[in-house]
Coordinates of C-alpha atoms in Angstrom, one line a residue:
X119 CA 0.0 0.0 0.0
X120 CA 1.4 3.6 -0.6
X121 CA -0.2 6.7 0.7
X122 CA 0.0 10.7 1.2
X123 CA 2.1 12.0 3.8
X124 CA 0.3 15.1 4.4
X125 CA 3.4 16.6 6.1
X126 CA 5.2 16.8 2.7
X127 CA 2.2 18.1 0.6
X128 CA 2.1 21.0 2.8
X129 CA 5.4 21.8 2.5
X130 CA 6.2 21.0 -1.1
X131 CA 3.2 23.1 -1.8
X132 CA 4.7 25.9 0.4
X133 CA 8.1 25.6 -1.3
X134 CA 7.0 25.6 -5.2
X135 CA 4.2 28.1 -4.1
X136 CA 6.5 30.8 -3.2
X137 CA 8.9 30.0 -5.6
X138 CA 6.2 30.7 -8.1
X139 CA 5.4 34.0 -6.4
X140 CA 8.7 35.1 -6.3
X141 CA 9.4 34.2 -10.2
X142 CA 5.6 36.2 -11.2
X143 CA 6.8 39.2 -9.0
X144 CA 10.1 39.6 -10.3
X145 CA 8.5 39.0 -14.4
X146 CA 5.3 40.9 -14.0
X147 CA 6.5 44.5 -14.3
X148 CA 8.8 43.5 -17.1
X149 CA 5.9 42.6 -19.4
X150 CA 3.6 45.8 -20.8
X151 CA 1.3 44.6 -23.7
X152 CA -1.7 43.2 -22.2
X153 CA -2.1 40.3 -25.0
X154 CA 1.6 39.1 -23.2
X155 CA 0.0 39.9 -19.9
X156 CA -2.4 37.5 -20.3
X157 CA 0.1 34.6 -21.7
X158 CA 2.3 35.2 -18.6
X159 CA -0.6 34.7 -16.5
X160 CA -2.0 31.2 -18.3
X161 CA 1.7 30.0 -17.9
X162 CA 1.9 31.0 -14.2
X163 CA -1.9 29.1 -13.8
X164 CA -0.3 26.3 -15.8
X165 CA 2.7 26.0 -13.7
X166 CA 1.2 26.3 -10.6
X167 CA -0.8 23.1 -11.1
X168 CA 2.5 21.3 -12.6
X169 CA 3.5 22.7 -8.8
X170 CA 0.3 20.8 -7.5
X171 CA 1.2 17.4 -9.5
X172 CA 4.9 17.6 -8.3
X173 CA 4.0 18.3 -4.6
X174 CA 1.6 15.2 -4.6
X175 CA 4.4 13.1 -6.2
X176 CA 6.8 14.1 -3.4
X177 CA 4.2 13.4 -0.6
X178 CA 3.4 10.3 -2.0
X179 CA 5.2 7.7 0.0
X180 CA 4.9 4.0 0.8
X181 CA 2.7 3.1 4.3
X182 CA 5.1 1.4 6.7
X183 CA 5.3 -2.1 6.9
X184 CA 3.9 -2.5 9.9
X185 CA 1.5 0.0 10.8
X186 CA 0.2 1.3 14.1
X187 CA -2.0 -1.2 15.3
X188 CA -0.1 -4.0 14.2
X189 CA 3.0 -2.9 16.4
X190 CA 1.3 -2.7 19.4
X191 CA -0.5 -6.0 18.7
X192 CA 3.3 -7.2 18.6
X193 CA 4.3 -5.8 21.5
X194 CA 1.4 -7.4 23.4
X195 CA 2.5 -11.0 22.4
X196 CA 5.5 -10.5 23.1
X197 CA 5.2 -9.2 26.9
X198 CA 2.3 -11.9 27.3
X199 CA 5.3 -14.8 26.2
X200 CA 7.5 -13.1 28.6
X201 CA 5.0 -13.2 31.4
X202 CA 4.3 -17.0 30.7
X203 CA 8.1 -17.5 31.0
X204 CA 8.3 -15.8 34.2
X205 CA 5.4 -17.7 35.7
X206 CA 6.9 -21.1 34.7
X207 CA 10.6 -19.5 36.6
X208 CA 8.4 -18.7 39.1
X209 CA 6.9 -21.6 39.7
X210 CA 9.9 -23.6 39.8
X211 CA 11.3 -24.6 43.4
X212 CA 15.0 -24.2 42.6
X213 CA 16.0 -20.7 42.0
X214 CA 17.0 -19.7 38.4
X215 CA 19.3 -17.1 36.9
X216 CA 20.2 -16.4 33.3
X217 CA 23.8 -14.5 33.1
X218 CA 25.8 -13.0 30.5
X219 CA 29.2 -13.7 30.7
X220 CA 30.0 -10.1 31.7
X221 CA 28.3 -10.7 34.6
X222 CA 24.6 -9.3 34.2
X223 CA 21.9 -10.7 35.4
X224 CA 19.4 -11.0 32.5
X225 CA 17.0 -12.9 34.4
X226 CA 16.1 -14.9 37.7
X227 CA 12.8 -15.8 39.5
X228 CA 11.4 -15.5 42.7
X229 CA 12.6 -18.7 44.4
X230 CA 16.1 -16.6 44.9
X231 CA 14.5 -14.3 47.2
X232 CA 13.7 -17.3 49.7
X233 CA 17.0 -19.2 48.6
X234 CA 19.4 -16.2 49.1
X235 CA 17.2 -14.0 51.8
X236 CA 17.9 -11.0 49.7
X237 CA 16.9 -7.7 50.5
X238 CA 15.1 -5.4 48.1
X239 CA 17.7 -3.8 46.5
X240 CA 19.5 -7.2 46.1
X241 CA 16.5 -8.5 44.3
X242 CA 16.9 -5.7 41.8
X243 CA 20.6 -6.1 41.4
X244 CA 22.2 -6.2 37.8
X245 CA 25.5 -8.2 38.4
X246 CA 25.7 -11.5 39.8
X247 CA 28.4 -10.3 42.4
X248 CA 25.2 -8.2 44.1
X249 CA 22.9 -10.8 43.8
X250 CA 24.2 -13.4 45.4
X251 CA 27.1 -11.9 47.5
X252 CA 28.1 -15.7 47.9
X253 CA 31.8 -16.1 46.6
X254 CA 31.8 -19.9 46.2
X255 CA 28.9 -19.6 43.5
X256 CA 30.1 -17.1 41.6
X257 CA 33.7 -18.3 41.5
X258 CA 31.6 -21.8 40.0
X259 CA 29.7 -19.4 37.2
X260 CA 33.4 -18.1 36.5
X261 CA 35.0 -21.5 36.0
X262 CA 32.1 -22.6 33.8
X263 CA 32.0 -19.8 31.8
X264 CA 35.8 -20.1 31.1
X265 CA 35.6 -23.8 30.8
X266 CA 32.7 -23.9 28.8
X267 CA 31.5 -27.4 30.7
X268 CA 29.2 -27.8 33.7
X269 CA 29.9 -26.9 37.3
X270 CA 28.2 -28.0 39.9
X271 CA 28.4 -27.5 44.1
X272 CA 27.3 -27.3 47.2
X273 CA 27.9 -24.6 49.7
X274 CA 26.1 -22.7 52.8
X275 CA 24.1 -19.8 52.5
X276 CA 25.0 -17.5 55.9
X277 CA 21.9 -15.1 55.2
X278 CA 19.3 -17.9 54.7
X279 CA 21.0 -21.1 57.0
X280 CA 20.6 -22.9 53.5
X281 CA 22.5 -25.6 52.3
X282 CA 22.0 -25.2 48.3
X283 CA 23.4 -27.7 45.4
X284 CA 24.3 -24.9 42.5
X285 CA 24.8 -26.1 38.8
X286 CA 26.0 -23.7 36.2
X287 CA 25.3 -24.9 32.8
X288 CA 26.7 -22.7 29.9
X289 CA 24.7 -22.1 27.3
X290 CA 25.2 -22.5 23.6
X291 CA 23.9 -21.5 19.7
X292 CA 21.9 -18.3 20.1
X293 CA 22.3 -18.2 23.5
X294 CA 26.3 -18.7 23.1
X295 CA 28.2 -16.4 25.9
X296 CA 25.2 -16.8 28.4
X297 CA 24.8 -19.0 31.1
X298 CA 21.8 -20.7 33.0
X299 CA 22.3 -21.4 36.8
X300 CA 19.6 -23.6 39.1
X301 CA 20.0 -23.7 42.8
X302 CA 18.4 -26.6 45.0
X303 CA 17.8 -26.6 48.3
X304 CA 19.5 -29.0 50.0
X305 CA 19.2 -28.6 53.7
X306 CA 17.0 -31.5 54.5
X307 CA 19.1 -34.1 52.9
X308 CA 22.1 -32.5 54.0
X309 CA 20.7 -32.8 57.4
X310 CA 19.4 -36.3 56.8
X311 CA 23.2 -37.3 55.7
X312 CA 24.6 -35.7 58.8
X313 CA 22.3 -38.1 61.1
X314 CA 23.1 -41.1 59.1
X315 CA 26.6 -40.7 59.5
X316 CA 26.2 -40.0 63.1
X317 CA 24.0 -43.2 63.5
X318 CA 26.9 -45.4 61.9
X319 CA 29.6 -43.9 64.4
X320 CA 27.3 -43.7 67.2
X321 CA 26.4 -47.7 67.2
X322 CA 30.0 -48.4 66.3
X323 CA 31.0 -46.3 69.0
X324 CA 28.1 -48.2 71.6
X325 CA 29.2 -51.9 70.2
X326 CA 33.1 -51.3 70.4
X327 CA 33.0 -50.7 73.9
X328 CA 31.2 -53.8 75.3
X329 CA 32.8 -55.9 72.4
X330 CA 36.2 -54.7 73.8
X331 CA 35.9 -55.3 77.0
X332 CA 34.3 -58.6 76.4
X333 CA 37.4 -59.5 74.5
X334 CA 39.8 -58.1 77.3
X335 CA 38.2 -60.2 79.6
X336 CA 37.7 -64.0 78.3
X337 CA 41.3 -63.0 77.4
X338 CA 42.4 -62.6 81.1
X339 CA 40.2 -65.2 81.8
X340 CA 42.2 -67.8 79.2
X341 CA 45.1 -66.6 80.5
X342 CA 44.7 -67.8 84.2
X343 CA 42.4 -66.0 86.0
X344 CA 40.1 -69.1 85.8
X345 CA 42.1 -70.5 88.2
X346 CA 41.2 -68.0 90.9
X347 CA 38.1 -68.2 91.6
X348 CA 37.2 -64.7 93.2
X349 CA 38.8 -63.2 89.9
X350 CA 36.8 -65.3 87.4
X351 CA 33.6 -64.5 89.7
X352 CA 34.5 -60.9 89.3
X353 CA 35.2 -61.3 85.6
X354 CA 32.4 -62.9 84.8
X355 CA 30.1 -60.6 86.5
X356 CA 31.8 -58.0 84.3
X357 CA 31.1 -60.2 81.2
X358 CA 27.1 -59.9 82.3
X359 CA 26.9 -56.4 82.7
X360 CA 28.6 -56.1 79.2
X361 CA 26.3 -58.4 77.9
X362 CA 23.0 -56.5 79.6
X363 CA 24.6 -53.3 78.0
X364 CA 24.8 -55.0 74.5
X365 CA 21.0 -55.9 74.6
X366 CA 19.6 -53.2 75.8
X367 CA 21.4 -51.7 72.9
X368 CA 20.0 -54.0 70.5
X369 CA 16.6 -53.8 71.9
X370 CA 16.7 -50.1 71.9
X371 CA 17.5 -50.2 68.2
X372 CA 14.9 -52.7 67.6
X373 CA 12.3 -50.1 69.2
X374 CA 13.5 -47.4 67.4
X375 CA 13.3 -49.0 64.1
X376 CA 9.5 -50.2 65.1
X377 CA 8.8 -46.8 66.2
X378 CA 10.1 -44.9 63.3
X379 CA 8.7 -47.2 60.6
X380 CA 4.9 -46.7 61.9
X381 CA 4.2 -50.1 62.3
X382 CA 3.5 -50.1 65.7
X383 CA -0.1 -51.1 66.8
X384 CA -0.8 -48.7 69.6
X385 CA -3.4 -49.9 72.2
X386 CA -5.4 -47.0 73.1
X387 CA -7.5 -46.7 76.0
X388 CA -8.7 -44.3 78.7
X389 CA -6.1 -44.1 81.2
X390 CA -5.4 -42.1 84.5
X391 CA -2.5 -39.5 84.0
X392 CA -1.8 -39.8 87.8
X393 CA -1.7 -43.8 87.5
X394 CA 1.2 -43.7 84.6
X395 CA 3.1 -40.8 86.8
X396 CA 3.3 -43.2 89.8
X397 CA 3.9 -46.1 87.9
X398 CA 6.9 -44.8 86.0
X399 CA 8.3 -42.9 89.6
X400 CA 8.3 -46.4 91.8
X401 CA 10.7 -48.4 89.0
X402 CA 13.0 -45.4 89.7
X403 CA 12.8 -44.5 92.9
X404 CA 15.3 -46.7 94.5
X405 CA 17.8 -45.1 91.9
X406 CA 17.1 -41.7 92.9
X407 CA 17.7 -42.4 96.2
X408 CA 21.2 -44.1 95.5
X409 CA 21.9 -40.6 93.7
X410 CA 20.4 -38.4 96.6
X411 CA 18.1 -36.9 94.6
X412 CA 14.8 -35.8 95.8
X413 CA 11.9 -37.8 93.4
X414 CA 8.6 -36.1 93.5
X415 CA 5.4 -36.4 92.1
X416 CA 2.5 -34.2 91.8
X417 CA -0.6 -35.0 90.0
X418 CA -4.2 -33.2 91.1
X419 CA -6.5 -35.4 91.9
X420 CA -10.1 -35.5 89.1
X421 CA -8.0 -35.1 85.8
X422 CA -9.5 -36.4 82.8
X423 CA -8.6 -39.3 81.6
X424 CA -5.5 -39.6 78.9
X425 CA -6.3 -41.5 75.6
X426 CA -2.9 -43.7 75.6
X427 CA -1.0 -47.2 75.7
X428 CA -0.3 -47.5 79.2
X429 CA 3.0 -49.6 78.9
X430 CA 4.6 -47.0 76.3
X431 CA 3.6 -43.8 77.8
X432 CA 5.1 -45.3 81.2
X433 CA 8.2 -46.2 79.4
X434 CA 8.2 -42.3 77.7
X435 CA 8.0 -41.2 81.0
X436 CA 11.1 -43.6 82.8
X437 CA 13.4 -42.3 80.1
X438 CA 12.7 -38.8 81.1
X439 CA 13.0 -39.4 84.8
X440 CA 16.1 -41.8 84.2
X441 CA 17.7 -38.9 82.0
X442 CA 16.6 -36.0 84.9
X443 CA 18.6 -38.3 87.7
X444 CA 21.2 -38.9 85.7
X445 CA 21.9 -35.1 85.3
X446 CA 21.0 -33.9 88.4
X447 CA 23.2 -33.8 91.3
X448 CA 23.4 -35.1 94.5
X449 CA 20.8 -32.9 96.8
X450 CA 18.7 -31.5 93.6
X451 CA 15.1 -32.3 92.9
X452 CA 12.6 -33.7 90.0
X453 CA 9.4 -33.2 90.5
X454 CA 7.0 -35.4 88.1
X455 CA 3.9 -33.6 86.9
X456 CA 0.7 -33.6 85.2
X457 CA -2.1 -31.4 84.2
X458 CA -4.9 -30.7 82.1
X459 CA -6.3 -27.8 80.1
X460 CA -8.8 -28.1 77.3
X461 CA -8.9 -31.4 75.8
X462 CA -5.2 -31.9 76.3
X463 CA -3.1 -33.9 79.2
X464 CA 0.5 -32.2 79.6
X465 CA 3.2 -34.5 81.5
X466 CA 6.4 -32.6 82.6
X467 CA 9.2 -33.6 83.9
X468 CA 11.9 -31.0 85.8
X469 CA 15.3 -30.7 87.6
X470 CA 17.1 -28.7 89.2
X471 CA 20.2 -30.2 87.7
X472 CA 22.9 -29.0 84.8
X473 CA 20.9 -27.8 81.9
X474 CA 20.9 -28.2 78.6
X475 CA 22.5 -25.4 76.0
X476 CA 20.2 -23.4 73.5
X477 CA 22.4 -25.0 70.4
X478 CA 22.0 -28.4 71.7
X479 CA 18.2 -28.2 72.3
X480 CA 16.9 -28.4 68.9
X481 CA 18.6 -31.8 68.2
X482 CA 18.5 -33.0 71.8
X483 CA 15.7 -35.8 70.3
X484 CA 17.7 -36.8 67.5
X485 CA 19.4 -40.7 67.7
X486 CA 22.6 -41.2 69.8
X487 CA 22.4 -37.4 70.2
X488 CA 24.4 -36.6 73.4
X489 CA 24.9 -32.9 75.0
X490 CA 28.5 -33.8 76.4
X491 CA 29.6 -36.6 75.5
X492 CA 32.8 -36.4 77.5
X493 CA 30.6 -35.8 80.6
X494 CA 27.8 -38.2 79.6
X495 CA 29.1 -41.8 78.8
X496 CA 26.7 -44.3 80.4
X497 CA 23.1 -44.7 77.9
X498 CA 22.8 -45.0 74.5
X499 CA 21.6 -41.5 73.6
X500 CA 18.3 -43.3 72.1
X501 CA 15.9 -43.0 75.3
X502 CA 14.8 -39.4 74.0
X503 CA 14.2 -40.6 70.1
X504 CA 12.1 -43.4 71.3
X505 CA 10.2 -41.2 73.7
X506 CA 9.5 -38.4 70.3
X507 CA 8.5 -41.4 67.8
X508 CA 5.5 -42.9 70.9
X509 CA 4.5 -39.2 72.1
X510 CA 3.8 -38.6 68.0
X511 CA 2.6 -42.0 67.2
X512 CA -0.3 -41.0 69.8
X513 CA -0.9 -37.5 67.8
X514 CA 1.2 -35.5 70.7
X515 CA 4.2 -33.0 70.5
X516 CA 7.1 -33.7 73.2
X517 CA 9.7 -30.6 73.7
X518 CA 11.7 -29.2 76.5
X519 CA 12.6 -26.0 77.9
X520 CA 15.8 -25.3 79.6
X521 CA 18.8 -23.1 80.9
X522 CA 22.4 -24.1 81.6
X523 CA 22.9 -24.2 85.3
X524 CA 19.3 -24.3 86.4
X525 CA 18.3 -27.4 85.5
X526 CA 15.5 -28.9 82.5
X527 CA 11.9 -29.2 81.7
X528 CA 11.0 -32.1 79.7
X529 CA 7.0 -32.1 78.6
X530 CA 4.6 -33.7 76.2
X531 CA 1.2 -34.1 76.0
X532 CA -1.3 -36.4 74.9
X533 CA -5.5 -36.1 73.9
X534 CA -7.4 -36.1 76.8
X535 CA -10.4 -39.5 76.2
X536 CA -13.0 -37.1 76.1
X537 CA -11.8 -34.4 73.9
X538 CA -10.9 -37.4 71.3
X539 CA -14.2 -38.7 71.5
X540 CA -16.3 -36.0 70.3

């Protein structure tokens, strides 16, 4: 299609116009017979239309190739594709950035912000240095964009607590010079790994010890101490208690497994709160006294009845008063408690003994997990993951409150029968 620009008709009319004026002014007074006047004036008429006819040639122009409408039809598509591709980065859980290989950050979605904890103005950053501000990921982008092969790692995030897995991936064809980076987050398995590997040394750790001094003795005892009897009665009593520590160890593990696979059946019934308290006191008593620890248990009398199986609630509540004499000293107290408020039972256990750190709190209920191990050597650091997996098997949250000098409050609750029956 071609059409007028009026623009240029205007002024190539303008132009030619006064030229013509000009030209008629200057001739006019030159020309004195009136049969020439006339001529002059049909051949300035007839010029001024040749005028006309050129100006319209120079307006006329071809129509752009893509007019008005169909630009910002364009332009439409082409923000609606970018919003689809920002909806598909965004909905991604691993954090994305696109690169260039000077650094600029063409692109990233919103997963970074939770990955990275960035503020505002890093969200809006241009370089990757200011986006990240994490030197181990950006030294990776470096040596895959110099390499030109794919880099992958893991590192910490300080400003998030994140463990992330980044993989730089250089780009290629079109998109030669760029690079696309992902970012996982990691922290649960990298958690998860760090407790397996501390469940393999732990039970190493608990079946060396028997194991060796099993082998130490039936040594001493095949090298002549069978010939004395008080020695070999001695020895052999040793050999027991190595033996008792070695299954309770295995049996401990057993539970464990049992607990944490879910395939325990519990048996649920009404129970009294104050029944499981004195229950689980009297097996321990004795031992309290031996540490010359004061063992006390309070229980109001008329509280609802606790939807629970009796013989694993009673052990979940030995382990906590085993673990409170065990770390209190000689003239403290544990008092052994429980109450109700709305259709809830809450057991607690306190002492007045050492305490337990803020950093060691949050994994104090993990396996073999033991606050000081160079002070704590007797147990096998599973009493407290045992006690989590039964309070949660019953639907109930266990936790404990503490500070370092001033002794520990171990708690957990359970539905009260009631309250689960409606």
């Amino acid at each position: 299609m071609r059409g007028i620009n009026l623009g240029r008709l205007l002024l190539a009319l303008a132009l030619l116009g006064g030229l013509l004026v000009f030209l008629y002014s200057q001739t006019r007074p030159l020309v004195t017979d009136p049969d020439a006047v006339l001529l002059l004036n049909r051949g300035f008429w007839f010029a001024g239309l040749l005028c006309a006819f050129v100006g319209l040639a120079l307006a006329w122009s071809p129509e752009p190739e893509h007019n008005f409408d169909q630009g910002m039809a364009e332009s439409a598509e082409l923000r609606q594709q970018r919003q689809y591709l920002q909806a598909v980065l965004d909905g991604s859980p691993a954090g994305i950035v696109l690169v260039a290989d000077d650094g600029r950050v063409l692109l990233h979605n919103v997963r970074m912000q939770a990955l990275f904890a960035l503020s505002e103005d890093e969200l809006h950053a241009g370089t990757l240095t200011h986006l990240l501000r994490q030197y181990q990921f950006v030294e990776l982008w470096k040596k895959a964009a110099h390499t030109g092969a794919t880099q992958t790692t893991i590192a910490e995030v300080p400003q998030s607590k994140r463990m992330l897995r980044g993989v730089v991936q250089p780009l290629g064809d079109e998109l030669r010079g760029h690079s696309l980076i992902a970012f996982e987050d990691v922290t649960e398995l990298h958690r998860l790994e760090t407790v397996r590997k501390d469940f393999v040394s732990n039970v190493s750790h608990e079946l060396r010890t028997p194991l060796t001094s099993l082998r130490l003795l039936t040594e001493s005892l095949r090298g002549g101490a069978m010939a004395e009897p008080a020695t070999a009665t001695r020895f052999l009593t040793l050999m027991e208690t190595e033996v008792d520590a070695l299954t309770s160890l295995v049996s401990e593990l057993l539970e464990l497994a049992r607990t944490e696979s879910k395939d325990v059946q519990l048996q649920l019934a009404p129970t009294d709160p104050c029944a499981m308290l004195q229950a689980a006191a009297g097996r321990l008593r004795m031992q309290a006294e031996r540490a010359g620890v004061l063992l006390a248990v309070e229980c109001p009398a008329g509280l609802p009845a606790a939807l629970a199986d009796p013989p694993r609630i009673e052990q979940v509540l030995v382990n906590l008063i085993h673990n409170a004499i065990k770390f209190t000293p000689r003239g403290g107290r544990i008092t052994a408690t429980a109450s109700s408020r709305t259709g809830v039972i809450e057991f607690a256990v306190q002492d007045t003994g050492v305490g337990i750190a803020v950093e060691d709190q949050a994994r104090i209920f993990e396996r073999f997990y033991k606050t000081d191990p160079a002070r704590n050597r007797t147990g096998t650091g599973l009493g407290l993951a045992i006690s989590r997996h039964v309070v949660e098997a019953h639907g109930g949250h266990i936790g404990v409150t503490s500070q370092e000098g001033k002794g520990s409050r171990f708690f957990f609750t359970l539905s009260a029968s009631g309250a689960s029956e409606q």
